[in-house]
XYZ file of C-alpha atoms in Angstrom:
200
model
C -7.905 18.514 -5.002
C -5.824 18.269 -8.208
C -4.921 15.208 -10.213
C -2.627 12.378 -9.259
C -1.446 9.055 -10.639
C 1.196 6.304 -10.723
C 2.065 7.680 -7.337
C 3.999 6.825 -4.273
C 4.093 8.055 -0.696
C 7.290 8.705 1.174
C 7.297 9.447 4.873
C 9.463 12.461 5.601
C 8.575 12.481 9.275
C 11.311 12.506 11.878
C 10.952 10.428 15.021
C 8.835 12.233 17.598
C 7.626 14.901 15.176
C 3.949 15.830 15.336
C 3.723 16.813 11.674
C 2.082 14.394 9.268
C 4.339 12.516 6.859
C 5.258 14.320 3.662
C 3.601 12.909 0.540
C 5.923 12.430 -2.431
C 5.088 11.131 -5.908
C 7.301 8.309 -7.196
C 6.417 6.684 -10.537
C 6.079 2.892 -10.320
C 9.115 0.829 -11.302
C 6.937 -1.665 -13.167
C 5.687 1.004 -15.531
C 2.285 2.500 -16.144
C -0.333 1.406 -18.655
C 1.047 3.860 -21.236
C 4.341 1.947 -21.287
C 2.545 -1.347 -21.808
C 0.355 -0.383 -24.738
C 2.371 2.318 -26.435
C -0.387 4.898 -26.135
C -1.990 6.939 -23.453
C -3.481 10.372 -23.525
C -5.335 12.763 -21.373
C -7.335 14.669 -23.962
C -8.631 17.893 -22.497
C -10.793 20.449 -24.235
C -11.799 23.735 -22.670
C -14.807 25.874 -23.320
C -15.119 28.912 -21.087
C -18.820 28.193 -20.611
C -18.240 24.680 -19.235
C -14.973 24.963 -17.345
C -11.903 22.819 -17.367
C -12.296 19.075 -16.818
C -9.407 17.288 -15.103
C -9.189 13.571 -14.319
C -7.353 12.570 -11.156
C -5.034 10.202 -12.974
C -1.449 10.637 -14.176
C -0.913 11.548 -17.804
C 0.371 8.057 -18.633
C -2.282 6.261 -16.581
C -2.395 4.730 -13.124
C -2.076 1.315 -11.536
C -4.262 -0.270 -8.860
C -4.753 -3.542 -7.020
C -8.354 -2.541 -6.232
C -11.246 -4.194 -8.038
C -13.265 -0.974 -7.682
C -10.889 2.012 -7.472
C -12.248 5.547 -7.024
C -12.556 7.475 -10.300
C -12.402 11.180 -9.505
C -12.473 14.251 -11.724
C -12.450 18.010 -11.125
C -14.447 20.832 -12.657
C -12.711 24.138 -12.070
C -15.445 26.368 -13.528
C -18.571 24.263 -13.225
C -20.932 22.970 -15.913
C -24.663 23.546 -16.520
C -25.317 20.490 -18.683
C -24.782 16.817 -17.945
C -21.773 14.496 -17.899
C -21.113 11.078 -19.372
C -18.690 8.512 -17.990
C -17.387 5.466 -19.856
C -15.064 2.701 -18.655
C -14.073 -0.413 -20.596
C -10.965 -2.372 -21.588
C -9.062 -0.612 -24.366
C -10.529 -1.506 -27.747
C -13.902 -2.622 -26.381
C -17.186 -0.758 -26.546
C -17.934 1.075 -23.320
C -21.412 1.573 -21.899
C -22.173 5.220 -21.174
C -23.341 6.401 -17.777
C -25.172 9.736 -17.857
C -24.962 11.941 -14.766
C -27.367 14.862 -14.630
C -26.071 18.332 -13.756
C -25.698 21.129 -13.122
C -22.254 20.719 -11.586
C -20.813 23.530 -9.479
C -17.014 23.741 -9.471
C -15.511 20.937 -7.412
C -14.494 17.302 -7.372
C -16.780 14.483 -8.486
C -16.386 10.757 -8.590
C -17.757 7.415 -9.599
C -17.725 4.752 -6.893
C -17.332 1.528 -8.874
C -18.095 -0.531 -5.769
C -21.571 0.989 -5.510
C -22.043 0.482 -9.239
C -21.245 -3.245 -9.026
C -18.422 -2.912 -11.578
C -15.049 -4.596 -10.999
C -11.840 -4.293 -12.991
C -10.177 -7.501 -14.155
C -6.460 -7.917 -13.509
C -3.898 -7.336 -16.234
C -6.304 -5.460 -18.489
C -5.859 -1.827 -19.422
C -9.052 0.201 -19.134
C -9.867 3.457 -20.861
C -11.781 5.855 -18.613
C -13.512 8.778 -20.324
C -15.506 11.699 -18.952
C -17.280 14.237 -21.142
C -19.257 17.371 -20.323
C -22.253 17.628 -22.644
C -24.149 20.730 -23.693
C -27.836 19.877 -23.134
C -29.005 22.015 -26.080
C -26.682 20.670 -28.787
C -25.868 17.263 -27.297
C -22.194 17.909 -28.127
C -19.214 17.537 -25.815
C -17.840 20.865 -24.622
C -15.023 19.209 -22.670
C -13.632 15.696 -22.736
C -10.867 13.920 -20.854
C -9.579 10.357 -20.745
C -7.079 8.293 -18.815
C -5.819 4.742 -18.475
C -6.194 2.368 -15.547
C -4.618 -1.038 -15.063
C -5.424 -3.442 -12.240
C -2.373 -5.450 -11.228
C -2.099 -8.458 -8.875
C -1.995 -7.871 -5.104
C 1.488 -9.384 -5.094
C 2.839 -6.070 -6.393
C 1.889 -4.397 -3.110
C 4.870 -3.617 -0.947
C 5.087 -0.877 1.639
C 2.478 1.819 1.171
C 0.324 2.147 -1.922
C 2.216 5.244 -3.004
C 5.692 3.774 -2.590
C 4.533 0.776 -4.630
C 3.421 3.148 -7.397
C -0.244 2.170 -7.029
C -1.926 5.453 -7.901
C -5.581 4.573 -7.378
C -4.847 2.680 -4.146
C -3.088 5.793 -2.820
C -5.994 7.957 -3.983
C -8.478 5.684 -2.192
C -6.565 6.170 1.065
C -7.016 9.946 1.052
C -10.368 10.530 -0.665
C -13.977 9.410 -0.445
C -16.945 9.629 -2.790
C -20.274 10.519 -1.209
C -23.657 9.193 -2.259
C -24.218 12.508 -4.079
C -21.215 11.841 -6.324
C -19.155 14.625 -4.745
C -15.599 13.617 -3.903
C -13.868 14.871 -0.783
C -10.377 14.673 0.630
C -10.112 12.846 3.950
C -6.959 14.874 4.568
C -6.789 17.885 2.209
C -3.192 18.729 3.120
C -2.003 15.190 2.303
C -3.884 15.209 -1.013
C -2.432 18.600 -1.926
C 1.088 17.387 -1.125
C 0.627 14.289 -3.243
C -0.812 16.159 -6.201
C 1.758 18.915 -6.035
C 4.663 16.495 -5.856
C 3.222 14.555 -8.814
C 2.685 17.708 -10.865
C -0.942 16.716 -11.421
C -3.208 19.595 -12.334
C -0.325 22.053 -12.293
């Protein structure tokens, strides 16, 4: 399941059709965190020994109304070391969560609800994931993205049509107790990611 962000759903289903609605990415009209702070990057490094690390968040960041949105990343080649995850408002020190590997290729996530962490509204958070070589202690791959929690009043229609990326992601994915992330409907996730150009 590739990346997604600042997304929107659009139903392309005709009356009486048995096919599921088509998922289409539409950037939010209110902007993404990048537009609000003048900076936003997804910094990706690749080492052939560790694999490529991709965050499931748009390049400019993603919006949510959820206090504990799902944070999901993908390893396309796997990693034998450990991973670190950090999340804090931009400009503030972030505690580091260490997750022991090895990690086979696949999708992984952090369930903030289980961690007891909630995002405050109208703050922009920097989310960072790094793959660490256990021998050197150095990052072999690193990626970051921006998240902003907005008031519930911005919800209208579906999460995707409102441009609420992480809300839309929560509707189609789940994070197991093992930390592995799975698509509830792989075809819908693929459509969303493809239409958003995430991970392409």
